[in-house]
PDB file of C-alpha atoms and ligand atoms in Angstrom:
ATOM      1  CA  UNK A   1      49.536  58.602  -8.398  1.00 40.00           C
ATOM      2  CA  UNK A   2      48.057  56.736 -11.254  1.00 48.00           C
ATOM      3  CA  UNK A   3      50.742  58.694 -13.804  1.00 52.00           C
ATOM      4  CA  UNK A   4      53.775  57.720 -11.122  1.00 51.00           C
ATOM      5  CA  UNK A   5      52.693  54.527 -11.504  1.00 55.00           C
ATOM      6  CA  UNK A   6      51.630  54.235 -15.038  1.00 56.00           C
ATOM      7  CA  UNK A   7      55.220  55.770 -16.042  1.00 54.00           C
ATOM      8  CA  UNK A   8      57.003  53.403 -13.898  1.00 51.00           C
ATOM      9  CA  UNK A   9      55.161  50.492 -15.267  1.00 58.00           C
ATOM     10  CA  UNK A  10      56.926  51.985 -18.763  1.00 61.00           C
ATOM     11  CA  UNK A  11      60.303  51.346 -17.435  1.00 54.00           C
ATOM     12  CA  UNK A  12      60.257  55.095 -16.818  1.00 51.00           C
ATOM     13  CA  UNK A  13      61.980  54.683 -13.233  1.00 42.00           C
ATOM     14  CA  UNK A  14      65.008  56.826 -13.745  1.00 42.00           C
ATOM     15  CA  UNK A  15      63.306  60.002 -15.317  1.00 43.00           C
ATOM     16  CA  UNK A  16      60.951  59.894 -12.545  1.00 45.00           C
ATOM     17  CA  UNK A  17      62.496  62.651 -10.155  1.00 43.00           C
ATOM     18  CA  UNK A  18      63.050  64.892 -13.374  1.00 45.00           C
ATOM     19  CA  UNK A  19      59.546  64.387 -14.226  1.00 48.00           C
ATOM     20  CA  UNK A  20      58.161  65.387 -10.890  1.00 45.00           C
ATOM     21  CA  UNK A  21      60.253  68.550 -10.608  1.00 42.00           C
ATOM     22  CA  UNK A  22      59.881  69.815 -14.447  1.00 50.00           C
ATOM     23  CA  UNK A  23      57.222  68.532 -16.625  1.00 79.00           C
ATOM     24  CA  UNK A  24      53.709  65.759 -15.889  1.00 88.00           C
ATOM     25  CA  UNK A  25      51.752  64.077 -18.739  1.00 88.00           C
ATOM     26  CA  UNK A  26      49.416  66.426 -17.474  1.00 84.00           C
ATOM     27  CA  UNK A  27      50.745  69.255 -18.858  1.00 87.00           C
ATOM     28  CA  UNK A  28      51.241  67.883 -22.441  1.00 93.00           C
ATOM     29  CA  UNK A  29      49.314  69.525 -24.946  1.00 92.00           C
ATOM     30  CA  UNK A  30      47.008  68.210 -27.731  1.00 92.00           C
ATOM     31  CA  UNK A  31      49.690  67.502 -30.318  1.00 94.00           C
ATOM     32  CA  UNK A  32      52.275  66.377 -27.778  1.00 95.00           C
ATOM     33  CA  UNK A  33      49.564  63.780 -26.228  1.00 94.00           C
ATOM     34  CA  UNK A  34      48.585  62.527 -30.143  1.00 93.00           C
ATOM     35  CA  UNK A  35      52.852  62.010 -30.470  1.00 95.00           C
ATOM     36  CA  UNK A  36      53.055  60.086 -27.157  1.00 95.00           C
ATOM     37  CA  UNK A  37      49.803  57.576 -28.217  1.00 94.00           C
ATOM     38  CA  UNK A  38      51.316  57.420 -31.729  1.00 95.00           C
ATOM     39  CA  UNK A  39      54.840  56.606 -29.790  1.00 97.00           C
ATOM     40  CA  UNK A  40      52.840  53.975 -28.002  1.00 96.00           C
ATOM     41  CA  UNK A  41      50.663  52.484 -30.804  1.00 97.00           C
ATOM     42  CA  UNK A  42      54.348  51.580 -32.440  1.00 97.00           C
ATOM     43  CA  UNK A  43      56.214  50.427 -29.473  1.00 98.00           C
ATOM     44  CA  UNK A  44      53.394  47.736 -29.264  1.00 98.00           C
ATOM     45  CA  UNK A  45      53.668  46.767 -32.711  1.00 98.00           C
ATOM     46  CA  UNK A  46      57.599  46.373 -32.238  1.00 98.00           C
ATOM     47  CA  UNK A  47      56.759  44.226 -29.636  1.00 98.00           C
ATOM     48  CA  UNK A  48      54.453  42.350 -31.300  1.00 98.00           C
ATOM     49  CA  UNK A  49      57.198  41.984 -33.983  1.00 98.00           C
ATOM     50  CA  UNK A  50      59.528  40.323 -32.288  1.00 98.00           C
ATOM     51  CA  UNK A  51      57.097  37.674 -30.708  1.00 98.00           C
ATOM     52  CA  UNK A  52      56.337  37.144 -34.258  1.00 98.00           C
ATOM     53  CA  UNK A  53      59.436  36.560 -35.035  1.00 98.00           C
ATOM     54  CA  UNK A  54      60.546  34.037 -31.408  1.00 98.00           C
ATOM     55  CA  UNK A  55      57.683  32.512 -30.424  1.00 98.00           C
ATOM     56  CA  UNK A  56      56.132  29.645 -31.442  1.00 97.00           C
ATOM     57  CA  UNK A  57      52.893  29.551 -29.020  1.00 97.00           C
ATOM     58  CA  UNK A  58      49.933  30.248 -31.090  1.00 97.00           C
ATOM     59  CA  UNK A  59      48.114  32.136 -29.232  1.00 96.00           C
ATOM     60  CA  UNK A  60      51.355  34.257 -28.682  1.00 98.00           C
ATOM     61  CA  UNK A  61      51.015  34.606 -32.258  1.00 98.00           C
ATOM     62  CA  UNK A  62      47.620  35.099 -32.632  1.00 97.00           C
ATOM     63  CA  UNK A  63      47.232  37.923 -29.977  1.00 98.00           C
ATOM     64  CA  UNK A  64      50.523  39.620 -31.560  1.00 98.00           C
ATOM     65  CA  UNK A  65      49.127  39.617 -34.896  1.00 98.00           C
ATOM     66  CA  UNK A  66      45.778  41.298 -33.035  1.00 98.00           C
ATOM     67  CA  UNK A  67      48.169  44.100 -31.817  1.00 98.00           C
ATOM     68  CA  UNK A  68      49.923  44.597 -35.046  1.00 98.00           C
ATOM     69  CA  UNK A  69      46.153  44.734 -36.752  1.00 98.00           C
ATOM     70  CA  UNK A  70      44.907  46.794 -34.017  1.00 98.00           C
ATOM     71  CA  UNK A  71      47.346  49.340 -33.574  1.00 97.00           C
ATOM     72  CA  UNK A  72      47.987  50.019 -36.631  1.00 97.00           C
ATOM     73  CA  UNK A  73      44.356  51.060 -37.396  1.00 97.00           C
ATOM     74  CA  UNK A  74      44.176  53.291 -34.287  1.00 96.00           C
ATOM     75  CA  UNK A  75      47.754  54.829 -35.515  1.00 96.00           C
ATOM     76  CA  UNK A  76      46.194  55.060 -39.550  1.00 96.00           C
ATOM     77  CA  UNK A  77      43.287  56.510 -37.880  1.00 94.00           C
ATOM     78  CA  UNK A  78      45.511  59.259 -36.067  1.00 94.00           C
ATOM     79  CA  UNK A  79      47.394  60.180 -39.036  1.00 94.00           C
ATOM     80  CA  UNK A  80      43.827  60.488 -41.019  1.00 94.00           C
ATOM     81  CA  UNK A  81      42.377  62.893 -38.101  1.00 93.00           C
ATOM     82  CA  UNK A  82      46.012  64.934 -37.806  1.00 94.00           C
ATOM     83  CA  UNK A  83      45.816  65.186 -41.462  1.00 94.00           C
ATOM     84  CA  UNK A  84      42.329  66.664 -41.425  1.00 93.00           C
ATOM     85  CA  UNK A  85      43.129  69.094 -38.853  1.00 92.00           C
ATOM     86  CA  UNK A  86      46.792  70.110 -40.823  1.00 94.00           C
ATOM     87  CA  UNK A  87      48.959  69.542 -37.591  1.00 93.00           C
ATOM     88  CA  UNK A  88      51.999  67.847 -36.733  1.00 94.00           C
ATOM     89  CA  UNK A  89      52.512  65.862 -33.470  1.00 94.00           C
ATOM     90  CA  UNK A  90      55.149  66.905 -31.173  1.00 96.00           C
ATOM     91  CA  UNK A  91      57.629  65.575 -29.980  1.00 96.00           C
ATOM     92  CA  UNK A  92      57.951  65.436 -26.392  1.00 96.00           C
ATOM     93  CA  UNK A  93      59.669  64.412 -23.178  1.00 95.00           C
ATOM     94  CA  UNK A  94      57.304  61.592 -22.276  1.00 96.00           C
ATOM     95  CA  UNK A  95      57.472  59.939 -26.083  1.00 96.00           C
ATOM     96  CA  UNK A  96      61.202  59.657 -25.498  1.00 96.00           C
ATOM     97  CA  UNK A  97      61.073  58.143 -22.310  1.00 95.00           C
ATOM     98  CA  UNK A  98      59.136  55.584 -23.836  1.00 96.00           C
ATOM     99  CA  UNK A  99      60.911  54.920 -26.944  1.00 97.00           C
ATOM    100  CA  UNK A 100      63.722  54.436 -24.220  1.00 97.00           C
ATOM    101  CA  UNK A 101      62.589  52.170 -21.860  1.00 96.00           C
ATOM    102  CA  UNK A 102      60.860  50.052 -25.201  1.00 97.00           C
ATOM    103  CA  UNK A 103      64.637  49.797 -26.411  1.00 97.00           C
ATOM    104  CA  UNK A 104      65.629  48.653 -23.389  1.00 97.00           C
ATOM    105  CA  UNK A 105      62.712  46.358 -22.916  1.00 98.00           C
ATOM    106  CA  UNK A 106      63.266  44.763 -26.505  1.00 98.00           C
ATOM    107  CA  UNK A 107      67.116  44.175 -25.688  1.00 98.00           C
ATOM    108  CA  UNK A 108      65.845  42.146 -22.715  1.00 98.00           C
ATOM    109  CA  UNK A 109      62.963  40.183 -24.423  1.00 98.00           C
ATOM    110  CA  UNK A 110      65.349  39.076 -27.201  1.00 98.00           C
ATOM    111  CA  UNK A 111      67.760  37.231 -25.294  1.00 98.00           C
ATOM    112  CA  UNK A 112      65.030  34.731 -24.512  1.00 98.00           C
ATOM    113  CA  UNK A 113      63.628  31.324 -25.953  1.00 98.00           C
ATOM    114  CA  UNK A 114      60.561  29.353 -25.786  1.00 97.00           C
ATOM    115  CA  UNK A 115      58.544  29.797 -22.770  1.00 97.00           C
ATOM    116  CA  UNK A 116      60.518  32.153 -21.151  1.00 98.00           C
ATOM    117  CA  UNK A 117      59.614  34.406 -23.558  1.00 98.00           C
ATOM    118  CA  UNK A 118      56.021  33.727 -23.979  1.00 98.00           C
ATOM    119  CA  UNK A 119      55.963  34.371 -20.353  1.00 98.00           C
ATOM    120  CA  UNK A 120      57.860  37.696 -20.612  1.00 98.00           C
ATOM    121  CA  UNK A 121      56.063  39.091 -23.493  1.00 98.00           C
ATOM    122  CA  UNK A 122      52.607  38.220 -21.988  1.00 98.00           C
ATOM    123  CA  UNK A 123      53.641  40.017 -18.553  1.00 98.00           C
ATOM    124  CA  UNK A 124      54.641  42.703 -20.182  1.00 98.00           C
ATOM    125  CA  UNK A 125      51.505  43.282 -22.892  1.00 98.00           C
ATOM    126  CA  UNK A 126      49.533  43.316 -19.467  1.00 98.00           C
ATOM    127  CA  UNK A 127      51.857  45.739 -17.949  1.00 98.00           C
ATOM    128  CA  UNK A 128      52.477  47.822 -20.433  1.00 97.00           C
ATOM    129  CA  UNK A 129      48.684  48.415 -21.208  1.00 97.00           C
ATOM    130  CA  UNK A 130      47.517  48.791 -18.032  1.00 97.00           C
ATOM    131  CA  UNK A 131      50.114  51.610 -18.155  1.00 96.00           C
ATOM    132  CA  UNK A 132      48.817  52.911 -21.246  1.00 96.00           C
ATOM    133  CA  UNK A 133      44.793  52.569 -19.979  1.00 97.00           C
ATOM    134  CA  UNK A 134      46.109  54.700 -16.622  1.00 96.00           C
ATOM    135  CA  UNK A 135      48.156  57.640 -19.006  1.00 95.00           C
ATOM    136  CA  UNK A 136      44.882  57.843 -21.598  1.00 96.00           C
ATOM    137  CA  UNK A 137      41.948  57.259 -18.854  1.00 97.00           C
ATOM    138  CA  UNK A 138      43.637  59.739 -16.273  1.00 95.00           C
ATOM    139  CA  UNK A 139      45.738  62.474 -17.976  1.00 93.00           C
ATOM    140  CA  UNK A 140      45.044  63.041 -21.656  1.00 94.00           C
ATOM    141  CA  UNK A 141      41.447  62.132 -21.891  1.00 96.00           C
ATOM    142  CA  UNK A 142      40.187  64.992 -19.410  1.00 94.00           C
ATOM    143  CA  UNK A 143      43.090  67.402 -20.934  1.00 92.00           C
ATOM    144  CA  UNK A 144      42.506  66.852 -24.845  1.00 93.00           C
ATOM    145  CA  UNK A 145      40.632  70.142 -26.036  1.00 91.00           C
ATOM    146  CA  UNK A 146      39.712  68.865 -29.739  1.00 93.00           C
ATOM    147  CA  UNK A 147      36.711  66.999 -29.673  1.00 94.00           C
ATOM    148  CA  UNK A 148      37.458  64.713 -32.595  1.00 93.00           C
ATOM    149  CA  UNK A 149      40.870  64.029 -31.218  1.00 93.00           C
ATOM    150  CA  UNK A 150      39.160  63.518 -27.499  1.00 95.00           C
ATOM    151  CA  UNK A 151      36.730  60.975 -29.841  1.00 95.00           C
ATOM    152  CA  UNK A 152      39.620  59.029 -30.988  1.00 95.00           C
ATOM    153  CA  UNK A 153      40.983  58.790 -27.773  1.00 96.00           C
ATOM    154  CA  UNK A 154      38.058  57.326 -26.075  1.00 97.00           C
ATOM    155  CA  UNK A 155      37.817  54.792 -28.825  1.00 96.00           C
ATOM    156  CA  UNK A 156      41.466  54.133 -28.266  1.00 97.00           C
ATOM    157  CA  UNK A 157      40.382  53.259 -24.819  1.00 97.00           C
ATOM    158  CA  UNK A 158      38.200  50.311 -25.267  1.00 97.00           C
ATOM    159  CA  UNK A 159      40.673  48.689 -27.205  1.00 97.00           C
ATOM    160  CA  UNK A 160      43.210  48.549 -24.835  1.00 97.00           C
ATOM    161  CA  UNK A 161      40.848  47.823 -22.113  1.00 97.00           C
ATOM    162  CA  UNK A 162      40.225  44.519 -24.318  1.00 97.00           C
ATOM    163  CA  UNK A 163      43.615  43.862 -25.222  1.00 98.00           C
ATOM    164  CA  UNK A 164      44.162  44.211 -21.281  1.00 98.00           C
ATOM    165  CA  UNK A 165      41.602  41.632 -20.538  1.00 98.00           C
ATOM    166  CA  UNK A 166      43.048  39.400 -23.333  1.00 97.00           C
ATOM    167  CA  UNK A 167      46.549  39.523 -22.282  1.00 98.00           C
ATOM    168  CA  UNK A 168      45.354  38.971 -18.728  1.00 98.00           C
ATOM    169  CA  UNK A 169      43.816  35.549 -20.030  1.00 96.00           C
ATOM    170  CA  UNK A 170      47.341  34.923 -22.004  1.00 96.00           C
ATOM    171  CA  UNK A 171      49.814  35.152 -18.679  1.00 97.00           C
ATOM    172  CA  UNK A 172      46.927  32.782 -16.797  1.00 96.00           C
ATOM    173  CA  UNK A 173      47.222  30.288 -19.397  1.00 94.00           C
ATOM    174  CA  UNK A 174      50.915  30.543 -19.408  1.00 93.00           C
ATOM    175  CA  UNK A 175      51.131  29.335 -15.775  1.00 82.00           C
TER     176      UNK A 175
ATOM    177  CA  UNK B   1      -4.622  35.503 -37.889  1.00 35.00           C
ATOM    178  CA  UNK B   2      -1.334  35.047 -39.616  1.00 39.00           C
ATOM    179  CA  UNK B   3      -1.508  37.980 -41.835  1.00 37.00           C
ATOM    180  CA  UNK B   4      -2.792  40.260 -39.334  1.00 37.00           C
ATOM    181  CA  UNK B   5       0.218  39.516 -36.929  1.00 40.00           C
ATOM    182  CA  UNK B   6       2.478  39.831 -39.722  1.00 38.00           C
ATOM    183  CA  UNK B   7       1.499  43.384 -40.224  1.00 38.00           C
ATOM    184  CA  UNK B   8       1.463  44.213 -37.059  1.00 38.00           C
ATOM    185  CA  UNK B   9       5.166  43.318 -36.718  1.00 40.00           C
ATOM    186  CA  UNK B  10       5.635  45.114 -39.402  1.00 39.00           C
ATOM    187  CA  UNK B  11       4.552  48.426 -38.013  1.00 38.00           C
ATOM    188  CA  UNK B  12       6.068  48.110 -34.833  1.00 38.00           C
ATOM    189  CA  UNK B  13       9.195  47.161 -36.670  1.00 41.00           C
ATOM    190  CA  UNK B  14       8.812  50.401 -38.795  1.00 40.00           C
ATOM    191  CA  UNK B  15       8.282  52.492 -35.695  1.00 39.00           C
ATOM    192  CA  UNK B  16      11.309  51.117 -33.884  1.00 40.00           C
ATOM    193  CA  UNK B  17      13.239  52.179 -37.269  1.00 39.00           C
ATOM    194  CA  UNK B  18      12.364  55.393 -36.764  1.00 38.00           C
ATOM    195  CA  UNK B  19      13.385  55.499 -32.858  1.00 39.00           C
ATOM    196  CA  UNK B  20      16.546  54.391 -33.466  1.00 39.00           C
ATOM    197  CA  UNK B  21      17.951  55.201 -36.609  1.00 36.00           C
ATOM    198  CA  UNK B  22      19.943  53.075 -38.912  1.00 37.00           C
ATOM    199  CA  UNK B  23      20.584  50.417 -36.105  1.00 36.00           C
ATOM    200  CA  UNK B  24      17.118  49.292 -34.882  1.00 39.00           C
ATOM    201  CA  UNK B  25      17.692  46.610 -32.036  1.00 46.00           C
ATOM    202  CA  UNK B  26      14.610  44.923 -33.188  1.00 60.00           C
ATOM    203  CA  UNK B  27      14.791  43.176 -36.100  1.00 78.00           C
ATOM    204  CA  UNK B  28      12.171  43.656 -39.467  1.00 84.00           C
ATOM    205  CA  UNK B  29      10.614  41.063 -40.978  1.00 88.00           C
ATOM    206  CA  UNK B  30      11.131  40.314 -44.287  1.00 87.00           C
ATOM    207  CA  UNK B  31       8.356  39.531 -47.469  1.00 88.00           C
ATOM    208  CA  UNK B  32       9.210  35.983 -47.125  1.00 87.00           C
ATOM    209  CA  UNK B  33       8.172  36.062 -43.116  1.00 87.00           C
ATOM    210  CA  UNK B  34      11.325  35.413 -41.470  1.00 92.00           C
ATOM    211  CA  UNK B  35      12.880  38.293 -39.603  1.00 94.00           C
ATOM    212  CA  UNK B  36      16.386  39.714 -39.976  1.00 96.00           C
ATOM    213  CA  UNK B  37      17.669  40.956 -36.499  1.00 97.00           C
ATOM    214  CA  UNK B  38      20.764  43.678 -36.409  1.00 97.00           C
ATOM    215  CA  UNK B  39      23.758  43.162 -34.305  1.00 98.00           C
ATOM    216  CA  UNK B  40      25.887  45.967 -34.434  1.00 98.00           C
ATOM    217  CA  UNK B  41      29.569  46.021 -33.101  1.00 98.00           C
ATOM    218  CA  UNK B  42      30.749  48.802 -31.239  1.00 97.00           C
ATOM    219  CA  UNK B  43      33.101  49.997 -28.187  1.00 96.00           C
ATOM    220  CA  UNK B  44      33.814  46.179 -28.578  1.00 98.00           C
ATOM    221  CA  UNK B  45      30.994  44.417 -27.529  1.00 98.00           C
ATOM    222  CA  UNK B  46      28.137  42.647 -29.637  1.00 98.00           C
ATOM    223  CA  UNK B  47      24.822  45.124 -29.675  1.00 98.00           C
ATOM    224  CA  UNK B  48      22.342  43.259 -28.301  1.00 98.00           C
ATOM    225  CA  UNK B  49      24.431  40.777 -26.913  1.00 98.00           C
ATOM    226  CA  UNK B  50      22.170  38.113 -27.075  1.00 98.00           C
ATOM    227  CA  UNK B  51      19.953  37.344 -30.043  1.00 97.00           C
ATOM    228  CA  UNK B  52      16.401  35.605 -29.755  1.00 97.00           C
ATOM    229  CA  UNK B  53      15.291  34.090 -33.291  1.00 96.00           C
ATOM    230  CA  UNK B  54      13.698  31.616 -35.323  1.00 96.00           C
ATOM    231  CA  UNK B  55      15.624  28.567 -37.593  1.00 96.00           C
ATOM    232  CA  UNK B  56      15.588  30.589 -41.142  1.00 96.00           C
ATOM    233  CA  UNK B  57      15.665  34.156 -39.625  1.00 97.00           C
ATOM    234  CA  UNK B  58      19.216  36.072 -40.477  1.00 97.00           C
ATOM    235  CA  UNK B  59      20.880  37.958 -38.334  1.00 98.00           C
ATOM    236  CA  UNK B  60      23.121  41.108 -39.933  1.00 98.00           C
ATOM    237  CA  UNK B  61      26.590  41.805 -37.783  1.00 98.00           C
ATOM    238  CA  UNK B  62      27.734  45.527 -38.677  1.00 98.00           C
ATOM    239  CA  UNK B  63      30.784  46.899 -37.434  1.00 98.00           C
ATOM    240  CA  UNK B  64      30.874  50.348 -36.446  1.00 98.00           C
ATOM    241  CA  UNK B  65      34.505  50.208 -34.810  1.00 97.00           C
ATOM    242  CA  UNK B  66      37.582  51.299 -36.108  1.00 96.00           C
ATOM    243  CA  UNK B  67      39.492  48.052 -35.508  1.00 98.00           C
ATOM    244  CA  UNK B  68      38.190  44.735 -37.625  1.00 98.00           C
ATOM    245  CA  UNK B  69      36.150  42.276 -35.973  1.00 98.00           C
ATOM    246  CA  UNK B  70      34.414  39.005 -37.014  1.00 98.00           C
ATOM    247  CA  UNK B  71      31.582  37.115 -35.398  1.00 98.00           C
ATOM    248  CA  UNK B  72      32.247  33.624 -35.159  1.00 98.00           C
ATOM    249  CA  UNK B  73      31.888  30.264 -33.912  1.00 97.00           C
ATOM    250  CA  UNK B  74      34.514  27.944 -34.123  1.00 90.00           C
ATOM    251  CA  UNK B  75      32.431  25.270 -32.568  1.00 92.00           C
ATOM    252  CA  UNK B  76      29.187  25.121 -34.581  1.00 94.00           C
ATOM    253  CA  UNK B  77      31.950  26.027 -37.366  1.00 95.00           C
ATOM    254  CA  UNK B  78      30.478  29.301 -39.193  1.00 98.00           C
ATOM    255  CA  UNK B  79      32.349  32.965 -38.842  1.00 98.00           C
ATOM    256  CA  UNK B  80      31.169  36.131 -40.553  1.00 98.00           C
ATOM    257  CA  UNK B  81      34.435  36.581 -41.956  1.00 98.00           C
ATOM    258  CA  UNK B  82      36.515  39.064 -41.104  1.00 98.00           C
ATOM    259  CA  UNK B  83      34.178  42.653 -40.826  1.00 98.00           C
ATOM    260  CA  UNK B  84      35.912  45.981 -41.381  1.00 98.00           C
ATOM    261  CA  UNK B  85      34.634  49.271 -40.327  1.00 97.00           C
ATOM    262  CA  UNK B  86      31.579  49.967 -42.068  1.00 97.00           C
ATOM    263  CA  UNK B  87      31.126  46.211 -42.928  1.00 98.00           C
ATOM    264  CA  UNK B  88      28.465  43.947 -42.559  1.00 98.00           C
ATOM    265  CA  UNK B  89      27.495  40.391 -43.538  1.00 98.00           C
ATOM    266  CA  UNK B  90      24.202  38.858 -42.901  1.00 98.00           C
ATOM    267  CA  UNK B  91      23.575  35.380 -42.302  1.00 98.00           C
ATOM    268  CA  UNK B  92      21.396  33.214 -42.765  1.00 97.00           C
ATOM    269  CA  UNK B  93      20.809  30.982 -38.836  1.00 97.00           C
ATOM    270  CA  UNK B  94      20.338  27.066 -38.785  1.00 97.00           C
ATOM    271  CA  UNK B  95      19.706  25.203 -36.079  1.00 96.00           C
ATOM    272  CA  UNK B  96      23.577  24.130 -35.416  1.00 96.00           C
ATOM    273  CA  UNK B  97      24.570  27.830 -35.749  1.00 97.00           C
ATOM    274  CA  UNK B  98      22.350  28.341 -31.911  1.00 97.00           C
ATOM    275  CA  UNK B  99      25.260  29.314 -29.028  1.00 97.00           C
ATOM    276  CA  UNK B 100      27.768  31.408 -28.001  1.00 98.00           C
ATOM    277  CA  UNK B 101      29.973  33.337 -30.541  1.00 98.00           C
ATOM    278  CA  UNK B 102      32.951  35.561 -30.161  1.00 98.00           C
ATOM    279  CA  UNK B 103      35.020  37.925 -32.410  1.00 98.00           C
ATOM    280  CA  UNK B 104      38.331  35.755 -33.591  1.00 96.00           C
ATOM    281  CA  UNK B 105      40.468  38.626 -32.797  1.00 98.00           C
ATOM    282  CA  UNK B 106      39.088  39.862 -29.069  1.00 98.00           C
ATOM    283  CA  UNK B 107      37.755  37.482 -26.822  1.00 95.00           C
ATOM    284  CA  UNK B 108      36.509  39.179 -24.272  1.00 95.00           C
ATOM    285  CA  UNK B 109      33.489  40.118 -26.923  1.00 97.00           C
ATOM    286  CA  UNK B 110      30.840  37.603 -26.442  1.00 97.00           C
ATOM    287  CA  UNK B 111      27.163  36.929 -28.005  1.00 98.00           C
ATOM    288  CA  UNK B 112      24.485  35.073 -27.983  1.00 98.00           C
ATOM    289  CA  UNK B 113      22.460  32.970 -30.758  1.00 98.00           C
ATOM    290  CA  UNK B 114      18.934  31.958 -29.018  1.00 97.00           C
ATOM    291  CA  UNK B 115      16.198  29.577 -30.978  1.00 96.00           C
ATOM    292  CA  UNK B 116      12.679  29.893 -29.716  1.00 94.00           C
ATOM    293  CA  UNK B 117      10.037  27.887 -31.463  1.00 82.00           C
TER     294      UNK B 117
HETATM  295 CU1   CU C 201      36.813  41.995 -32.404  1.00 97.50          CU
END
């Protein structure tokens, strides 16, 4: 329930039924997981990006250039540990629904000026890591078998739980 | 008097050293009598959140998170600057410095400066 929902939070809807009958987040292994959260690290920063690049709210800007930081020390961090352990991530069903739904999300979000952006973006930083929180907390967490990559995971966690609480405070003072 | 209670702080400072390790929650008091307390930063939140100390004690932030943090108060206007993992700065607390702080980049972490006389 919590990955149906996390997934269709992503923008996941269509792949849903495909999902159900061949493969669950569940069943990713170590690799695949550390290529979906790498996947999801960047899709932030993209985002982040491109309210860089529209907005002029400050603290738009200010939380975006938190995500950019942010992420990309979990993702550096990632790299390091895959490094260390000589493995590639794999690539996997679940990282490509999510580049796709970003690319469709992105298309959307740059159409649109001033505060109906701000208000777009902010929705969809909540959404998007609540999403993330449910996919980490509830199917990789209990499934990852290295201990260092498990580690990194549960540090990953209380980020996003932050930036969730932060983006929460963002679409409350956008109303 | 003052002597005496000086060394015993100090030994109760060195034995809660060696309970917790590198990041005692108390703080130790220094040759020049004021006492420097540790904050540490992890799982983002401030470690003890709140901080009870004197006007010329220093507190000393260190970050044990991957992400950067800072400690800072825009209000009484002083900041750590920005602490990467493995950093930490120490400073120095005045009376204007007493209040809440957060980190510049997450504000959902909180702390506490507290003066007791
Ligand atoms: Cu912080």
């Amino acid at each position: 329930m919590f990955i149906k929902n996390a997934l269709l939070a992503l923008g996941i809807v269509t792949l849903q039924s495909s999902i159900a009958a061949a493969q669950t987040p569940a069943d990713l292994n170590d690799l695949e997981i550390a290529h979906v959260a790498y996947t999801a690290d960047s899709i932030d920063i993209r985002y982040a990006h491109l309210a860089l690049a529209i907005s002029s709210n400050p603290e738009i800007q200010q939380f975006a250039e938190t995500m950019i930081r942010d992420h990309t020390a979990v993702n550096d961090q990632a790299l390091a540990l895959l490094a260390k352990l000589n493995a590639q991530p794999q690539d996997n069903f679940l990282s490509q629904s999510l580049q796709s739904g970003a690319e469709a999300k992105i298309t959307e979000m740059a159409a649109l000026r001033g505060a109906d952006f701000d208000k777009s973006y902010a929705e969809n930083e909540l959404g998007y890591h609540k999403a993330v929180i449910d996919l980490v907390a509830n199917s990789f967490i209990p499934n990852i078998e290295n201990a260092d990559v498990k580690a990194l995971f549960e540090a990953g966690l209380g980020i996003f739980k932050e930036h969730e609480a932060h983006a929460e405070m963002m679409v409350k003072g956008l109303k | 008097m003052h002597t005496l209670s000086r060394r015993a702080a100090l030994s109760y400072s060195a034995a809660a050293l060696a309970v917790t390790g590198a990041a005692p929650l108390f703080g130790h008091v220094k040759p020049d009598g004021t006492t420097e307390h540790h904050v540490s930063i992890k799982d983002m939140k401030f470690d003890p959140p709140t901080v009870e100390l004197k006007v010329g004690d220093s507190v000393s932030w260190k970050n044990l998170d991957l992400v950067n943090h800072t400690a800072t108060s825009a209000k009484a206007g002083w900041s750590t600057g920005v602490l990467k993992k493995g950093d930490a700065e120490s400073l120095v607390i005045t009376a204007e410095m007493a209040g809440a702080y957060v980190c510049k980049y997450h504000p959902q972490m909180k702390g506490m400066l507290v003066i007791v006389s």
